[in-house]
PDB file of C-alpha atoms in Angstrom:
ATOM      1  CA  MET A 264      -7.289  15.052  18.659  1.00  0.00           C
ATOM      2  CA  PRO A 265      -5.398  13.315  16.004  1.00  0.00           C
ATOM      3  CA  SER A 266      -2.265  15.304  16.609  1.00  0.00           C
ATOM      4  CA  LYS A 267      -2.148  13.849  20.276  1.00  0.00           C
ATOM      5  CA  ILE A 268      -2.106  10.419  18.728  1.00  0.00           C
ATOM      6  CA  ASP A 269       1.270   8.652  19.597  1.00  0.00           C
ATOM      7  CA  LEU A 270       2.252   6.181  16.819  1.00  0.00           C
ATOM      8  CA  THR A 271       4.647   4.675  18.651  1.00  0.00           C
ATOM      9  CA  GLY A 272       3.407   0.737  18.470  1.00  0.00           C
ATOM     10  CA  PHE A 273       0.815   1.585  16.050  1.00  0.00           C
ATOM     11  CA  ALA A 274       1.505  -1.600  13.778  1.00  0.00           C
ATOM     12  CA  SER A 275       1.773  -4.043  16.503  1.00  0.00           C
ATOM     13  CA  ARG A 276      -1.579  -2.854  18.259  1.00  0.00           C
ATOM     14  CA  GLY A 277      -3.261  -2.904  14.646  1.00  0.00           C
ATOM     15  CA  ARG A 278      -1.945  -6.338  13.768  1.00  0.00           C
ATOM     16  CA  ALA A 279      -3.395  -7.659  17.095  1.00  0.00           C
ATOM     17  CA  PHE A 280      -6.586  -6.117  16.485  1.00  0.00           C
ATOM     18  CA  LEU A 281      -6.659  -7.269  12.778  1.00  0.00           C
ATOM     19  CA  ALA A 282      -5.912 -10.938  14.008  1.00  0.00           C
ATOM     20  CA  ASP A 283      -8.726 -10.560  16.588  1.00  0.00           C
ATOM     21  CA  LEU A 284     -10.986  -9.553  13.989  1.00  0.00           C
ATOM     22  CA  ALA A 285      -9.683 -12.662  11.850  1.00  0.00           C
ATOM     23  CA  ASP A 286     -11.124 -14.731  14.546  1.00  0.00           C
ATOM     24  CA  HIS A 287     -14.607 -12.898  15.036  1.00  0.00           C
ATOM     25  CA  ASN A 288     -15.462 -11.521  11.737  1.00  0.00           C
ATOM     26  CA  ASP A 289     -18.999 -10.436  12.421  1.00  0.00           C
ATOM     27  CA  ARG A 290     -21.114  -7.328  12.870  1.00  0.00           C
ATOM     28  CA  GLY A 291     -21.924  -7.969  16.408  1.00  0.00           C
ATOM     29  CA  TRP A 292     -18.436  -8.484  17.676  1.00  0.00           C
ATOM     30  CA  PHE A 293     -17.219  -5.412  15.578  1.00  0.00           C
ATOM     31  CA  ARG A 294     -20.002  -3.118  16.691  1.00  0.00           C
ATOM     32  CA  ALA A 295     -18.698  -3.997  20.381  1.00  0.00           C
ATOM     33  CA  GLN A 296     -15.153  -3.322  19.396  1.00  0.00           C
ATOM     34  CA  LYS A 297     -15.589  -0.353  17.758  1.00  0.00           C
ATOM     35  CA  GLY A 298     -13.827   1.886  20.005  1.00  0.00           C
ATOM     36  CA  ARG A 299     -11.053  -0.297  20.037  1.00  0.00           C
ATOM     37  CA  TYR A 300     -10.887  -0.325  16.075  1.00  0.00           C
ATOM     38  CA  ASP A 301     -11.072   3.742  16.297  1.00  0.00           C
ATOM     39  CA  ALA A 302      -8.403   4.261  19.138  1.00  0.00           C
ATOM     40  CA  GLU A 303      -6.110   1.168  17.557  1.00  0.00           C
ATOM     41  CA  VAL A 304      -6.474   1.420  14.000  1.00  0.00           C
ATOM     42  CA  LYS A 305      -8.491   4.039  12.145  1.00  0.00           C
ATOM     43  CA  ARG A 306      -7.262   7.262  14.142  1.00  0.00           C
ATOM     44  CA  PRO A 307      -3.566   6.184  14.184  1.00  0.00           C
ATOM     45  CA  ALA A 308      -4.029   5.260  10.254  1.00  0.00           C
ATOM     46  CA  GLU A 309      -5.349   8.796  10.068  1.00  0.00           C
ATOM     47  CA  ARG A 310      -2.647  10.295  11.735  1.00  0.00           C
ATOM     48  CA  LEU A 311      -0.027   8.481   9.976  1.00  0.00           C
ATOM     49  CA  ILE A 312      -1.307   9.576   6.756  1.00  0.00           C
ATOM     50  CA  GLU A 313      -1.786  13.168   7.868  1.00  0.00           C
ATOM     51  CA  GLN A 314       2.088  13.047   8.797  1.00  0.00           C
ATOM     52  CA  VAL A 315       3.343  11.194   5.853  1.00  0.00           C
ATOM     53  CA  THR A 316       1.502  13.104   3.102  1.00  0.00           C
ATOM     54  CA  PRO A 317       3.146  17.000   3.349  1.00  0.00           C
ATOM     55  CA  GLN A 318       6.609  15.101   3.636  1.00  0.00           C
ATOM     56  CA  LEU A 319       6.179  12.384   0.676  1.00  0.00           C
ATOM     57  CA  GLU A 320       4.696  15.540  -1.571  1.00  0.00           C
ATOM     58  CA  ALA A 321       7.635  17.751  -0.749  1.00  0.00           C
ATOM     59  CA  ARG A 322      10.181  15.096  -1.217  1.00  0.00           C
ATOM     60  CA  ARG A 323       8.341  14.058  -4.569  1.00  0.00           C
ATOM     61  CA  GLY A 324       7.454  17.885  -5.854  1.00  0.00           C
ATOM     62  CA  GLU A 325       3.969  16.703  -6.614  1.00  0.00           C
ATOM     63  CA  ALA A 326       0.532  16.891  -5.312  1.00  0.00           C
ATOM     64  CA  LEU A 327      -0.670  13.733  -4.066  1.00  0.00           C
ATOM     65  CA  ARG A 328      -4.207  12.459  -3.152  1.00  0.00           C
ATOM     66  CA  ALA A 329      -4.402  10.303   0.200  1.00  0.00           C
ATOM     67  CA  LYS A 330      -6.899   7.627   1.028  1.00  0.00           C
ATOM     68  CA  LEU A 331      -7.570   5.318   4.116  1.00  0.00           C
ATOM     69  CA  PHE A 332      -9.620   2.337   2.943  1.00  0.00           C
ATOM     70  CA  ARG A 333     -12.871   1.442   4.945  1.00  0.00           C
ATOM     71  CA  PRO A 334     -12.574  -1.916   6.630  1.00  0.00           C
ATOM     72  CA  HIS A 335     -16.111  -3.069   5.267  1.00  0.00           C
ATOM     73  CA  ARG A 336     -16.117  -5.347   2.270  1.00  0.00           C
ATOM     74  CA  ASP A 337     -18.424  -5.425  -0.586  1.00  0.00           C
ATOM     75  CA  VAL A 338     -19.824  -9.037  -0.555  1.00  0.00           C
ATOM     76  CA  ARG A 339     -22.550  -8.541  -2.952  1.00  0.00           C
ATOM     77  CA  HIS A 340     -20.891 -10.656  -5.518  1.00  0.00           C
ATOM     78  CA  SER A 341     -18.761 -12.846  -3.242  1.00  0.00           C
ATOM     79  CA  GLU A 342     -19.227 -16.301  -1.991  1.00  0.00           C
ATOM     80  CA  ASP A 343     -17.207 -14.712   1.093  1.00  0.00           C
ATOM     81  CA  LYS A 344     -19.935 -13.116   3.349  1.00  0.00           C
ATOM     82  CA  THR A 345     -17.492 -12.120   6.334  1.00  0.00           C
ATOM     83  CA  PRO A 346     -18.137  -8.281   6.260  1.00  0.00           C
ATOM     84  CA  TYR A 347     -14.902  -7.009   7.127  1.00  0.00           C
ATOM     85  CA  HIS A 348     -11.337  -6.728   5.913  1.00  0.00           C
ATOM     86  CA  THR A 349      -8.704  -7.922   8.071  1.00  0.00           C
ATOM     87  CA  HIS A 350      -5.998  -5.880   6.912  1.00  0.00           C
ATOM     88  CA  LEU A 351      -5.416  -2.247   6.968  1.00  0.00           C
ATOM     89  CA  HIS A 352      -4.714  -0.390   3.348  1.00  0.00           C
ATOM     90  CA  ALA A 353      -3.844   3.032   2.498  1.00  0.00           C
ATOM     91  CA  LEU A 354      -2.541   4.764  -0.706  1.00  0.00           C
ATOM     92  CA  TRP A 355      -1.070   8.050  -1.767  1.00  0.00           C
ATOM     93  CA  SER A 356      -1.839   8.783  -5.588  1.00  0.00           C
ATOM     94  CA  ALA A 357      -0.866  10.890  -8.243  1.00  0.00           C
ATOM     95  CA  GLY A 358      -2.487  12.092 -11.163  1.00  0.00           C
ATOM     96  CA  ASP A 359      -1.143   9.725 -13.687  1.00  0.00           C
ATOM     97  CA  GLY A 360      -1.901   6.779 -11.884  1.00  0.00           C
ATOM     98  CA  ARG A 361       1.398   6.336  -9.934  1.00  0.00           C
ATOM     99  CA  ALA A 362       0.665   5.541  -6.221  1.00  0.00           C
ATOM    100  CA  TRP A 363       2.401   4.786  -2.806  1.00  0.00           C
ATOM    101  CA  PHE A 364       0.853   2.157  -0.842  1.00  0.00           C
ATOM    102  CA  PHE A 365       0.729   0.971   2.743  1.00  0.00           C
ATOM    103  CA  GLY A 366      -0.438  -2.510   3.922  1.00  0.00           C
ATOM    104  CA  LEU A 367      -0.912  -3.917   7.507  1.00  0.00           C
ATOM    105  CA  ALA A 368      -2.217  -7.459   8.221  1.00  0.00           C
ATOM    106  CA  PRO A 369      -1.710  -9.810  10.988  1.00  0.00           C
ATOM    107  CA  ASP A 370       0.633 -11.698   8.350  1.00  0.00           C
ATOM    108  CA  TYR A 371       2.387  -8.641   6.859  1.00  0.00           C
ATOM    109  CA  ALA A 372       3.637  -4.908   6.790  1.00  0.00           C
ATOM    110  CA  THR A 373       4.581  -3.497   3.584  1.00  0.00           C
ATOM    111  CA  ALA A 374       5.031  -0.307   1.470  1.00  0.00           C
ATOM    112  CA  GLY A 375       4.648  -0.355  -2.181  1.00  0.00           C
ATOM    113  CA  ALA A 376       5.050   1.957  -5.154  1.00  0.00           C
ATOM    114  CA  GLY A 377       3.895   1.586  -8.900  1.00  0.00           C
ATOM    115  CA  ILE A 378       1.022   1.558 -11.016  1.00  0.00           C
ATOM    116  CA  MET A 379      -1.420  -1.082 -10.441  1.00  0.00           C
ATOM    117  CA  SER A 380      -3.031  -1.292 -13.919  1.00  0.00           C
ATOM    118  CA  PHE A 381      -1.799   0.798 -16.922  1.00  0.00           C
ATOM    119  CA  ASP A 382      -4.283   2.711 -19.031  1.00  0.00           C
ATOM    120  CA  PRO A 383      -4.036   2.281 -22.884  1.00  0.00           C
ATOM    121  CA  GLY A 384      -1.575   4.923 -23.484  1.00  0.00           C
ATOM    122  CA  GLN A 385       0.493   3.754 -20.704  1.00  0.00           C
ATOM    123  CA  ARG A 386       0.309   0.212 -22.030  1.00  0.00           C
ATOM    124  CA  ALA A 387       1.532   1.504 -25.389  1.00  0.00           C
ATOM    125  CA  ALA A 388       4.330   3.562 -23.793  1.00  0.00           C
ATOM    126  CA  TRP A 389       5.431   0.718 -21.534  1.00  0.00           C
ATOM    127  CA  ALA A 390       5.803  -1.651 -24.753  1.00  0.00           C
ATOM    128  CA  ARG A 391       7.869   0.829 -26.390  1.00  0.00           C
ATOM    129  CA  ALA A 392      10.003   1.536 -23.404  1.00  0.00           C
ATOM    130  CA  VAL A 393      10.728  -1.978 -22.042  1.00  0.00           C
ATOM    131  CA  ALA A 394      11.837  -3.078 -25.752  1.00  0.00           C
ATOM    132  CA  GLY A 395      14.742  -0.819 -25.739  1.00  0.00           C
ATOM    133  CA  PRO A 396      17.582   0.300 -23.317  1.00  0.00           C
ATOM    134  CA  ALA A 397      14.904   1.814 -20.879  1.00  0.00           C
ATOM    135  CA  GLY A 398      13.752  -1.869 -20.145  1.00  0.00           C
ATOM    136  CA  ALA A 399      17.364  -2.872 -19.265  1.00  0.00           C
ATOM    137  CA  ASP A 400      17.672  -0.010 -16.880  1.00  0.00           C
ATOM    138  CA  LEU A 401      14.273  -0.575 -15.461  1.00  0.00           C
ATOM    139  CA  LEU A 402      15.452  -4.368 -14.699  1.00  0.00           C
ATOM    140  CA  ASP A 403      18.439  -2.918 -12.889  1.00  0.00           C
ATOM    141  CA  ARG A 404      16.689  -0.797 -10.511  1.00  0.00           C
ATOM    142  CA  LEU A 405      14.146  -3.913  -9.710  1.00  0.00           C
ATOM    143  CA  ALA A 406      17.109  -5.707  -9.170  1.00  0.00           C
ATOM    144  CA  ALA A 407      17.897  -3.423  -5.870  1.00  0.00           C
ATOM    145  CA  PRO A 408      18.002  -5.383  -2.756  1.00  0.00           C
ATOM    146  CA  GLY A 409      14.824  -5.681  -0.912  1.00  0.00           C
ATOM    147  CA  LEU A 410      12.170  -5.152  -3.722  1.00  0.00           C
ATOM    148  CA  ARG A 411       9.655  -7.396  -4.392  1.00  0.00           C
ATOM    149  CA  PRO A 412       7.663  -6.996  -7.854  1.00  0.00           C
ATOM    150  CA  ALA A 413       4.393  -8.013  -7.926  1.00  0.00           C
ATOM    151  CA  PRO A 414       3.533 -10.278  -9.687  1.00  0.00           C
ATOM    152  CA  PRO A 415       6.917 -11.743 -10.032  1.00  0.00           C
ATOM    153  CA  LEU A 416       8.760 -11.007 -13.248  1.00  0.00           C
ATOM    154  CA  ASP A 417       8.159 -13.879 -15.712  1.00  0.00           C
ATOM    155  CA  ARG A 418      11.782 -14.745 -16.633  1.00  0.00           C
ATOM    156  CA  ASP A 419      10.422 -17.576 -19.211  1.00  0.00           C
ATOM    157  CA  SER A 420       8.252 -14.729 -21.468  1.00  0.00           C
ATOM    158  CA  SER A 421       9.290 -15.037 -24.889  1.00  0.00           C
ATOM    159  CA  GLY A 422       9.210 -11.355 -24.959  1.00  0.00           C
ATOM    160  CA  GLY A 423      11.313 -10.737 -21.973  1.00  0.00           C
ATOM    161  CA  PRO A 424      10.535 -10.469 -18.111  1.00  0.00           C
ATOM    162  CA  LEU A 425       8.780  -7.055 -18.629  1.00  0.00           C
ATOM    163  CA  ALA A 426       6.810  -7.319 -21.780  1.00  0.00           C
ATOM    164  CA  ASP A 427       3.481  -8.956 -20.844  1.00  0.00           C
ATOM    165  CA  ARG A 428       2.792  -6.897 -17.734  1.00  0.00           C
ATOM    166  CA  VAL A 429      -0.435  -4.855 -17.344  1.00  0.00           C
ATOM    167  CA  GLY A 430       0.833  -2.873 -14.388  1.00  0.00           C
ATOM    168  CA  LEU A 431       3.737  -2.532 -11.810  1.00  0.00           C
ATOM    169  CA  VAL A 432       3.929  -2.338  -8.389  1.00  0.00           C
ATOM    170  CA  VAL A 433       7.265  -3.258  -6.341  1.00  0.00           C
ATOM    171  CA  TRP A 434       6.973  -3.905  -2.674  1.00  0.00           C
ATOM    172  CA  ILE A 435       8.902  -3.768   0.431  1.00  0.00           C
ATOM    173  CA  ASP A 436       7.932  -6.254   3.121  1.00  0.00           C
ATOM    174  CA  GLY A 437       8.955  -7.132   6.769  1.00  0.00           C
ATOM    175  CA  LEU A 438       8.479  -3.371   8.001  1.00  0.00           C
ATOM    176  CA  GLU A 439       6.854  -4.854  11.367  1.00  0.00           C
ATOM    177  CA  GLU A 440       9.529  -3.717  13.751  1.00  0.00           C
ATOM    178  CA  ALA A 441      10.731  -0.408  12.043  1.00  0.00           C
ATOM    179  CA  LEU A 442       7.092   0.957  11.802  1.00  0.00           C
ATOM    180  CA  ASP A 443       6.487   0.123  15.478  1.00  0.00           C
ATOM    181  CA  ALA A 444       9.476   2.205  16.387  1.00  0.00           C
ATOM    182  CA  ASP A 445       8.437   5.420  13.964  1.00  0.00           C
ATOM    183  CA  PRO A 446       5.911   4.379  11.167  1.00  0.00           C
ATOM    184  CA  VAL A 447       6.219   7.995   9.564  1.00  0.00           C
ATOM    185  CA  ALA A 448      10.167   7.514   9.176  1.00  0.00           C
ATOM    186  CA  ALA A 449       9.670   3.921   7.935  1.00  0.00           C
ATOM    187  CA  LEU A 450       7.239   4.476   5.659  1.00  0.00           C
ATOM    188  CA  LEU A 451       9.092   7.552   3.914  1.00  0.00           C
ATOM    189  CA  GLU A 452      12.373   5.329   4.168  1.00  0.00           C
ATOM    190  CA  ALA A 453      10.801   2.603   2.010  1.00  0.00           C
ATOM    191  CA  TYR A 454       8.992   5.048  -0.478  1.00  0.00           C
ATOM    192  CA  ALA A 455      12.668   6.669  -1.220  1.00  0.00           C
ATOM    193  CA  ARG A 456      14.010   2.951  -1.974  1.00  0.00           C
ATOM    194  CA  LEU A 457      11.418   2.982  -4.545  1.00  0.00           C
ATOM    195  CA  ASP A 458      11.835   6.202  -5.920  1.00  0.00           C
ATOM    196  CA  PRO A 459      14.065   4.728  -8.708  1.00  0.00           C
ATOM    197  CA  VAL A 460      11.077   2.705  -9.660  1.00  0.00           C
ATOM    198  CA  GLN A 461       8.551   5.707  -9.465  1.00  0.00           C
ATOM    199  CA  ASP A 462      11.011   7.845 -11.496  1.00  0.00           C
ATOM    200  CA  TRP A 463      11.241   5.200 -14.165  1.00  0.00           C
ATOM    201  CA  LEU A 464       7.541   4.974 -14.333  1.00  0.00           C
ATOM    202  CA  ALA A 465       6.863   8.867 -14.605  1.00  0.00           C
ATOM    203  CA  THR A 466       9.630   9.279 -17.180  1.00  0.00           C
ATOM    204  CA  HIS A 467       8.454   6.548 -19.584  1.00  0.00           C
ATOM    205  CA  LEU A 468       4.845   6.399 -19.330  1.00  0.00           C
TER     206      LEU A 468
END
């Protein structure tokens, strides 16, 4: 049962499986290793989502929709025909497009928050907001230690470092050790550090 899954060490075991998958990215290998994938990646990730969701919703005061992405790649229009992603991605999304992200791969363990792509109304609201004092406020929030906006801020833009963006997601990297000790606490702590950015987006967009 999912409730009996021990998440201690989940990040290390998951990253080890994903590293092996990167070395053997074919359907035959994956079918043979499906039990290991379920035990070391899928079911622990589902348990992690199950535990994070109510706590994140309670702290944020809003309903969130959780999603664990499937490992299968859509290769129909890609030159790369390897069938599986070599990362684990999950997210919690709000109704206005804001989301909280989790990514695990052989070479990264990260949490993020923000909006991947502004809709037309949000683009207009963004342009108005960053042109005024709210833009300076956001830059101060983005300057907090350990935050990585993606893509990076364009300090050379004629309109300012925020003007030309079509979305804003901010990441906290290097979570491998914290995720191994207690992945639920690690993610909730990371998301709390990202609250000032999410609050700004909720207020101004």
